[in-house]
C-alpha cells in the first residue's frame, strides 16, 4: 500500500492576520519611500511611482494587495465581534482604534487614485496628486492617513515581534526609522509642491465634474459601508450578549488565587482579568503568539472548550503540560479555577523585566573536592576560598559576554544570549569555559601550596529556549532562567564527574558554536528529566579548542 502523501495544512487565522498585515505594511512603507523621493526631485518620485504602480497593477499584485486588504478588514470586524470588554493596555487600544479608523481615511485615497485611473483614465501622477491635495484640508487628510496607517502597522509589527531578542536589540534603530520615514515623506510632498510652483509646471488634467461627483459619491459610499458594517457587528454583539441569559448562558465564576470574579459566559480568561483589574501578562496583544498569558486551569473538562489550531500550535511549541491553556484563547463554558503562570513586572534592564521566553545558552560550573576541604578548614577560610573561586568564574563569564547570575553552594550558573543571538551565545559560553579553565589552573598551584589540597571543577553547557526573568517571594527575588535547558545543563555538569572531562556540552550547543567538527563523535546519554537520550560531547580541556582565548588570569 503506498504511503499517504503530506497533507496540505491551511494557514491559521493568526498567520492570515500576520501575512495580510505584512503585505499592507509593505505597501504603506513603499508609499512613504515614494513620497520621500520627492526630496530628490519630482521626476525621481514620478519614476519610482511608475515602477511601483506597475508592480501593484499586475494581476498577482492586485490579488495580493486587495486580498490582503479584504482579509485584514474582515479579521478586524471578527476581532470586534469576539471582544467582550474594552479594557486593554494603552498600546493595544491605540493600535485597535487606528485600525478601525483607517478604512475611513483610505476610502478617498483609493477612489482618487486606482479607481479614477481604471474608470476615468485619470493618471495618478505626482503632479496631479500634489496639486489635488495642496489645500489645508487635503494636506491634513493626507498626513492623517499616513500617520494612522503607519502607526497602526508599526504597532502591529512591534506587538508581534517584541518578544524576540533581535527585535529588542534593534529597537533604537527601528524606532528612528519609524519616526524618520513619515517625516521624510511629508517633506518630499512639500519639496514637490515647491518645485512645481518654482517652475510653473501645469498639472495634468484631472477628472471632470461628472467624474468628480462620482468619485466623491463612491468615497462616501465606502465610508458609510464601513461604518454600517462596524455598527452592525457591535449591535449584533450587544444583542447576542443580551440574549445569552434567556438561553441559559448567563455568568460563570472564575477563581483566581485569592479572588473570585463573575463574568458573562463567552469571555476569554484574559478579558475576565482585564475587566476586573487583575494584572495579566500578554505581550502579543491576545494573538496566541507569545504564550505569556498562560494559565493553569482546574475544573470539569466539560467547562473547557478544546483548543483551536492557533492555541494548540503555540502550546505545543512551548511544551505546555496538560492543564495549561492560553488565557487569550480560552473561553470557559462553566466555573473554573485559573492561575496565571507569569506576572507583569517593571523596571529597566535585563534584571528588571517580567519573565519572557528567550533563546539562551546556560553554563553550570561546579567545584570538585570541596567536601574534603570543608572537613579540614575553618569556615572563614572556606568563605575566602569561595570568594576567590566565584571571582575567577564570574569575571571569566563577564569577560566572555555572559551574566553570572546564581551562586549556590560551590556552583555557578551563567547565562549567555540575553543581548545576542543563540550561535553567538554558544560561542561566548565556550569562550567563558576556556577562560575559567585558564584562571582556575593559574590558581591551582598557589592554592595547593597554601591549603595542601588540590581542587578541580566540572562544567555543563546546553542551549535552547527558557523563561528568563525575576522569580522569588516579595522582596526576595533573583533574576534567573527556568526551563528544560537549565535542568539539562545542570545534569551535564553532574555527568562531567563520570566522564572525567572538564566540560560536557550538548551536540546542539557545539553545532551552534561552530565547533562540532573539532570535538569528535557525539555519544548519547540518558539525562534525568528528559524522555529521550541526549547527544553530548566530552571536552577534556576547553582551552585547547581551536580559537579558544589565551587570556591569563
CSV table of N, CA, C and O in Angstrom, one decimal, residues 432-512:
chain,number,residue,atom,x,y,z
A,432,UNK,N,33.9,31.4,27.7
A,432,UNK,CA,33.9,31.5,29.1
A,432,UNK,C,34.5,30.2,29.8
A,432,UNK,O,35.3,30.3,30.7
A,433,UNK,N,34.1,29.1,29.2
A,433,UNK,CA,34.7,27.8,29.7
A,433,UNK,C,36.2,27.8,29.6
A,433,UNK,O,36.9,27.3,30.5
A,434,UNK,N,36.7,28.2,28.5
A,434,UNK,CA,38.2,28.3,28.3
A,434,UNK,C,38.8,29.2,29.3
A,434,UNK,O,39.9,28.9,29.9
A,435,UNK,N,38.2,30.4,29.5
A,435,UNK,CA,38.8,31.4,30.4
A,435,UNK,C,38.7,30.8,31.9
A,435,UNK,O,39.7,31.0,32.7
A,436,UNK,N,37.6,30.2,32.2
A,436,UNK,CA,37.5,29.6,33.6
A,436,UNK,C,38.6,28.6,33.8
A,436,UNK,O,39.3,28.5,34.8
A,437,UNK,N,38.9,27.7,32.8
A,437,UNK,CA,39.9,26.7,33.0
A,437,UNK,C,41.3,27.3,33.1
A,437,UNK,O,42.1,27.0,34.0
A,438,UNK,N,41.6,28.3,32.3
A,438,UNK,CA,42.9,29.0,32.4
A,438,UNK,C,43.1,29.7,33.8
A,438,UNK,O,44.1,29.5,34.4
A,439,UNK,N,42.0,30.3,34.3
A,439,UNK,CA,42.2,31.1,35.5
A,439,UNK,C,42.2,30.1,36.7
A,439,UNK,O,42.9,30.4,37.7
A,440,UNK,N,41.4,29.1,36.7
A,440,UNK,CA,41.4,28.1,37.7
A,440,UNK,C,42.8,27.3,37.8
A,440,UNK,O,43.3,27.1,38.9
A,441,UNK,N,43.3,27.0,36.7
A,441,UNK,CA,44.7,26.3,36.6
A,441,UNK,C,45.8,27.3,37.1
A,441,UNK,O,46.7,26.8,37.8
A,442,UNK,N,45.7,28.6,36.8
A,442,UNK,CA,46.7,29.5,37.3
A,442,UNK,C,46.6,29.6,38.8
A,442,UNK,O,47.6,29.9,39.5
A,443,UNK,N,45.4,29.4,39.4
A,443,UNK,CA,45.2,29.5,40.8
A,443,UNK,C,45.6,28.2,41.5
A,443,UNK,O,45.8,28.1,42.8
A,444,UNK,N,45.6,27.1,40.8
A,444,UNK,CA,45.7,25.7,41.4
A,444,UNK,C,47.0,25.6,42.2
A,444,UNK,O,47.0,25.1,43.3
A,445,UNK,N,48.1,26.0,41.7
A,445,UNK,CA,49.4,25.8,42.3
A,445,UNK,C,49.5,26.6,43.6
A,445,UNK,O,49.8,26.0,44.7
A,446,UNK,N,49.3,27.9,43.6
A,446,UNK,CA,49.3,28.6,44.9
A,446,UNK,C,48.3,28.1,45.9
A,446,UNK,O,48.5,28.1,47.1
A,447,UNK,N,47.1,27.7,45.4
A,447,UNK,CA,46.1,27.2,46.3
A,447,UNK,C,46.6,25.9,47.0
A,447,UNK,O,46.4,25.8,48.3
A,448,UNK,N,47.1,25.0,46.3
A,448,UNK,CA,47.6,23.7,46.9
A,448,UNK,C,48.7,24.0,47.8
A,448,UNK,O,48.8,23.3,48.9
A,449,UNK,N,49.6,24.9,47.5
A,449,UNK,CA,50.7,25.2,48.4
A,449,UNK,C,50.2,25.8,49.7
A,449,UNK,O,50.8,25.6,50.8
A,450,UNK,N,49.1,26.6,49.7
A,450,UNK,CA,48.6,27.2,50.9
A,450,UNK,C,47.7,26.3,51.7
A,450,UNK,O,47.8,26.3,53.0
A,451,UNK,N,46.9,25.4,51.1
A,451,UNK,CA,46.0,24.6,51.8
A,451,UNK,C,46.3,23.1,51.8
A,451,UNK,O,45.7,22.3,52.5
A,452,UNK,N,47.3,22.7,51.0
A,452,UNK,CA,47.7,21.3,50.9
A,452,UNK,C,46.6,20.4,50.3
A,452,UNK,O,46.4,19.3,50.7
A,453,UNK,N,45.8,21.0,49.5
A,453,UNK,CA,44.6,20.3,48.9
A,453,UNK,C,44.4,20.8,47.5
A,453,UNK,O,44.5,21.9,47.2
A,454,UNK,N,44.2,19.8,46.6
A,454,UNK,CA,44.0,20.1,45.2
A,454,UNK,C,42.5,20.3,44.9
A,454,UNK,O,41.7,19.6,45.4
A,455,UNK,N,42.2,21.3,44.1
A,455,UNK,CA,40.8,21.5,43.6
A,455,UNK,C,40.7,21.2,42.2
A,455,UNK,O,41.6,21.3,41.4
A,456,UNK,N,39.5,20.8,41.8
A,456,UNK,CA,39.1,20.6,40.4
A,456,UNK,C,37.7,21.1,40.2
A,456,UNK,O,37.1,21.6,41.1
A,457,UNK,N,37.3,21.1,38.9
A,457,UNK,CA,36.0,21.6,38.6
A,457,UNK,C,35.4,20.9,37.4
A,457,UNK,O,36.1,20.3,36.6
A,458,UNK,N,34.1,21.0,37.2
A,458,UNK,CA,33.5,20.5,36.0
A,458,UNK,C,32.4,21.4,35.5
A,458,UNK,O,31.9,22.2,36.3
A,459,UNK,N,32.1,21.3,34.2
A,459,UNK,CA,31.1,22.3,33.6
A,459,UNK,C,30.2,21.5,32.7
A,459,UNK,O,30.5,20.5,32.1
A,460,UNK,N,29.0,22.0,32.6
A,460,UNK,CA,27.9,21.5,31.7
A,460,UNK,C,27.4,22.7,30.9
A,460,UNK,O,27.1,23.8,31.4
A,461,UNK,N,27.1,22.5,29.6
A,461,UNK,CA,26.6,23.5,28.7
A,461,UNK,C,25.5,23.0,27.8
A,461,UNK,O,25.7,21.9,27.2
A,462,UNK,N,24.4,23.7,27.8
A,462,UNK,CA,23.3,23.4,26.9
A,462,UNK,C,22.7,24.7,26.4
A,462,UNK,O,22.9,25.7,27.0
A,463,UNK,N,21.9,24.6,25.3
A,463,UNK,CA,21.3,25.8,24.7
A,463,UNK,C,19.9,25.5,24.3
A,463,UNK,O,19.6,24.4,23.9
A,464,UNK,N,19.1,26.5,24.4
A,464,UNK,CA,17.7,26.4,24.0
A,464,UNK,C,16.8,27.5,24.5
A,464,UNK,O,17.3,28.5,25.0
A,465,UNK,N,15.5,27.2,24.6
A,465,UNK,CA,14.5,28.2,25.0
A,465,UNK,C,14.3,28.1,26.5
A,465,UNK,O,14.1,27.0,27.0
A,466,UNK,N,14.2,29.2,27.2
A,466,UNK,CA,13.9,29.3,28.6
A,466,UNK,C,13.1,30.5,28.9
A,466,UNK,O,13.1,31.5,28.1
A,467,UNK,N,12.4,30.5,30.1
A,467,UNK,CA,11.8,31.6,30.6
A,467,UNK,C,12.7,32.4,31.4
A,467,UNK,O,13.3,31.9,32.4
A,468,UNK,N,13.0,33.7,31.1
A,468,UNK,CA,14.0,34.5,31.7
A,468,UNK,C,13.3,35.7,32.4
A,468,UNK,O,12.5,36.4,31.8
A,469,UNK,N,13.6,35.8,33.7
A,469,UNK,CA,13.0,36.9,34.4
A,469,UNK,C,13.3,36.8,35.9
A,469,UNK,O,14.1,36.0,36.4
A,470,UNK,N,12.6,37.6,36.7
A,470,UNK,CA,12.7,37.6,38.2
A,470,UNK,C,11.7,36.6,38.8
A,470,UNK,O,10.6,36.5,38.4
A,471,UNK,N,12.2,35.8,39.7
A,471,UNK,CA,11.4,34.8,40.5
A,471,UNK,C,11.7,35.0,41.9
A,471,UNK,O,12.8,35.5,42.3
A,472,UNK,N,10.8,34.6,42.8
A,472,UNK,CA,11.0,34.7,44.2
A,472,UNK,C,9.8,35.1,44.9
A,472,UNK,O,8.7,34.9,44.4
A,473,UNK,N,9.9,35.6,46.2
A,473,UNK,CA,8.8,35.9,47.0
A,473,UNK,C,9.0,37.3,47.6
A,473,UNK,O,10.1,37.5,48.2
A,474,UNK,N,8.0,38.2,47.4
A,474,UNK,CA,8.0,39.5,47.9
A,474,UNK,C,9.3,40.2,47.5
A,474,UNK,O,9.7,40.3,46.4
A,475,UNK,N,10.1,40.7,48.6
A,475,UNK,CA,11.3,41.4,48.2
A,475,UNK,C,12.5,40.5,47.9
A,475,UNK,O,13.5,41.0,47.3
A,476,UNK,N,12.4,39.2,48.2
A,476,UNK,CA,13.5,38.3,47.9
A,476,UNK,C,13.3,37.7,46.6
A,476,UNK,O,12.6,36.7,46.4
A,477,UNK,N,13.9,38.3,45.6
A,477,UNK,CA,13.8,37.8,44.2
A,477,UNK,C,15.2,37.7,43.6
A,477,UNK,O,16.1,38.4,44.0
A,478,UNK,N,15.3,37.0,42.5
A,478,UNK,CA,16.5,36.9,41.8
A,478,UNK,C,16.2,36.7,40.3
A,478,UNK,O,15.2,36.2,39.9
A,479,UNK,N,17.1,37.2,39.5
A,479,UNK,CA,17.0,37.1,38.0
A,479,UNK,C,17.6,35.8,37.6
A,479,UNK,O,18.7,35.5,37.9
A,480,UNK,N,16.8,35.0,36.9
A,480,UNK,CA,17.3,33.7,36.5
A,480,UNK,C,16.6,33.2,35.3
A,480,UNK,O,15.7,33.9,34.7
A,481,UNK,N,16.9,32.0,34.9
A,481,UNK,CA,16.2,31.3,33.7
A,481,UNK,C,15.6,30.0,34.3
A,481,UNK,O,16.2,29.4,35.1
A,482,UNK,N,14.5,29.7,33.7
A,482,UNK,CA,13.8,28.5,34.1
A,482,UNK,C,13.4,27.7,32.9
A,482,UNK,O,12.9,28.3,31.9
A,483,UNK,N,13.6,26.4,32.9
A,483,UNK,CA,13.1,25.6,31.8
A,483,UNK,C,14.0,24.3,31.6
A,483,UNK,O,15.0,24.1,32.3
A,484,UNK,N,13.7,23.6,30.6
A,484,UNK,CA,14.4,22.3,30.3
A,484,UNK,C,15.9,22.6,30.1
A,484,UNK,O,16.7,21.8,30.5
A,485,UNK,N,16.2,23.7,29.4
A,485,UNK,CA,17.6,23.9,29.1
A,485,UNK,C,18.4,24.1,30.3
A,485,UNK,O,19.6,23.7,30.4
A,486,UNK,N,17.9,24.7,31.4
A,486,UNK,CA,18.6,24.9,32.6
A,486,UNK,C,18.8,23.5,33.3
A,486,UNK,O,19.9,23.2,33.8
A,487,UNK,N,17.7,22.7,33.4
A,487,UNK,CA,17.9,21.4,34.0
A,487,UNK,C,18.9,20.5,33.3
A,487,UNK,O,19.7,19.9,33.9
A,488,UNK,N,18.9,20.6,32.0
A,488,UNK,CA,19.8,19.7,31.2
A,488,UNK,C,21.3,20.2,31.4
A,488,UNK,O,22.2,19.4,31.6
A,489,UNK,N,21.5,21.5,31.4
A,489,UNK,CA,22.9,22.0,31.6
A,489,UNK,C,23.4,21.5,33.0
A,489,UNK,O,24.6,21.2,33.1
A,490,UNK,N,22.5,21.6,34.0
A,490,UNK,CA,22.9,21.1,35.3
A,490,UNK,C,23.3,19.6,35.4
A,490,UNK,O,24.3,19.2,36.0
A,491,UNK,N,22.4,18.8,34.7
A,491,UNK,CA,22.7,17.4,34.6
A,491,UNK,C,24.0,17.1,33.8
A,491,UNK,O,24.7,16.2,34.2
A,492,UNK,N,24.3,17.9,32.8
A,492,UNK,CA,25.5,17.7,32.1
A,492,UNK,C,26.8,18.0,32.9
A,492,UNK,O,27.8,17.3,32.8
A,493,UNK,N,26.6,19.0,33.8
A,493,UNK,CA,27.7,19.3,34.7
A,493,UNK,C,27.9,18.1,35.7
A,493,UNK,O,29.1,17.8,36.0
A,494,UNK,N,26.8,17.5,36.1
A,494,UNK,CA,27.0,16.3,37.0
A,494,UNK,C,27.6,15.2,36.2
A,494,UNK,O,28.5,14.4,36.8
A,495,UNK,N,27.3,15.0,35.0
A,495,UNK,CA,27.8,13.9,34.2
A,495,UNK,C,29.3,14.1,33.9
A,495,UNK,O,30.0,13.1,33.7
A,496,UNK,N,29.8,15.3,34.0
A,496,UNK,CA,31.3,15.6,33.8
A,496,UNK,C,32.1,14.8,34.8
A,496,UNK,O,33.3,14.5,34.5
A,497,UNK,N,31.5,14.5,36.0
A,497,UNK,CA,32.3,13.7,37.0
A,497,UNK,C,32.5,12.3,36.5
A,497,UNK,O,33.6,11.8,36.6
A,498,UNK,N,31.4,11.7,35.9
A,498,UNK,CA,31.5,10.4,35.4
A,498,UNK,C,32.4,10.3,34.2
A,498,UNK,O,33.2,9.4,34.0
A,499,UNK,N,32.3,11.3,33.3
A,499,UNK,CA,33.0,11.3,32.0
A,499,UNK,C,34.5,11.6,32.2
A,499,UNK,O,35.3,11.4,31.3
A,500,UNK,N,34.9,12.2,33.4
A,500,UNK,CA,36.2,12.6,33.6
A,500,UNK,C,36.7,13.7,32.6
A,500,UNK,O,37.8,13.8,32.2
A,501,UNK,N,35.7,14.6,32.3
A,501,UNK,CA,36.0,15.7,31.4
A,501,UNK,C,35.7,17.1,32.1
A,501,UNK,O,34.8,17.1,33.0
A,502,UNK,N,36.4,18.1,31.8
A,502,UNK,CA,36.2,19.4,32.3
A,502,UNK,C,34.9,20.0,31.9
A,502,UNK,O,34.2,20.7,32.6
A,503,UNK,N,34.5,19.6,30.6
A,503,UNK,CA,33.3,20.2,30.1
A,503,UNK,C,32.5,19.1,29.3
A,503,UNK,O,33.1,18.4,28.5
A,504,UNK,N,31.2,19.1,29.6
A,504,UNK,CA,30.3,18.2,28.8
A,504,UNK,C,29.2,19.2,28.2
A,504,UNK,O,28.6,19.9,28.9
A,505,UNK,N,29.1,19.2,26.9
A,505,UNK,CA,28.1,20.1,26.2
A,505,UNK,C,27.3,19.3,25.2
A,505,UNK,O,27.7,18.2,24.7
A,506,UNK,N,26.1,19.8,25.0
A,506,UNK,CA,25.2,19.1,24.1
A,506,UNK,C,25.7,19.3,22.6
A,506,UNK,O,26.4,20.3,22.3
A,507,UNK,N,25.3,18.3,21.8
A,507,UNK,CA,25.7,18.5,20.4
A,507,UNK,C,25.1,19.7,19.8
A,507,UNK,O,25.7,20.4,18.9
A,508,UNK,N,23.8,20.1,20.2
A,508,UNK,CA,23.2,21.3,19.6
A,508,UNK,C,24.0,22.5,20.0
A,508,UNK,O,24.2,23.4,19.1
A,509,UNK,N,24.5,22.6,21.2
A,509,UNK,CA,25.3,23.8,21.6
A,509,UNK,C,26.6,23.8,20.8
A,509,UNK,O,27.1,24.9,20.4
A,510,UNK,N,27.3,22.6,20.6
A,510,UNK,CA,28.5,22.6,19.8
A,510,UNK,C,28.3,23.0,18.4
A,510,UNK,O,29.1,23.7,17.8
A,511,UNK,N,27.1,22.5,17.8
A,511,UNK,CA,26.8,22.9,16.4
A,511,UNK,C,26.6,24.4,16.3
A,511,UNK,O,27.1,25.0,15.3
A,512,UNK,N,25.8,25.0,17.2
A,512,UNK,CA,25.6,26.4,17.1
A,512,UNK,C,26.8,27.2,17.3
A,512,UNK,O,27.0,28.3,16.7
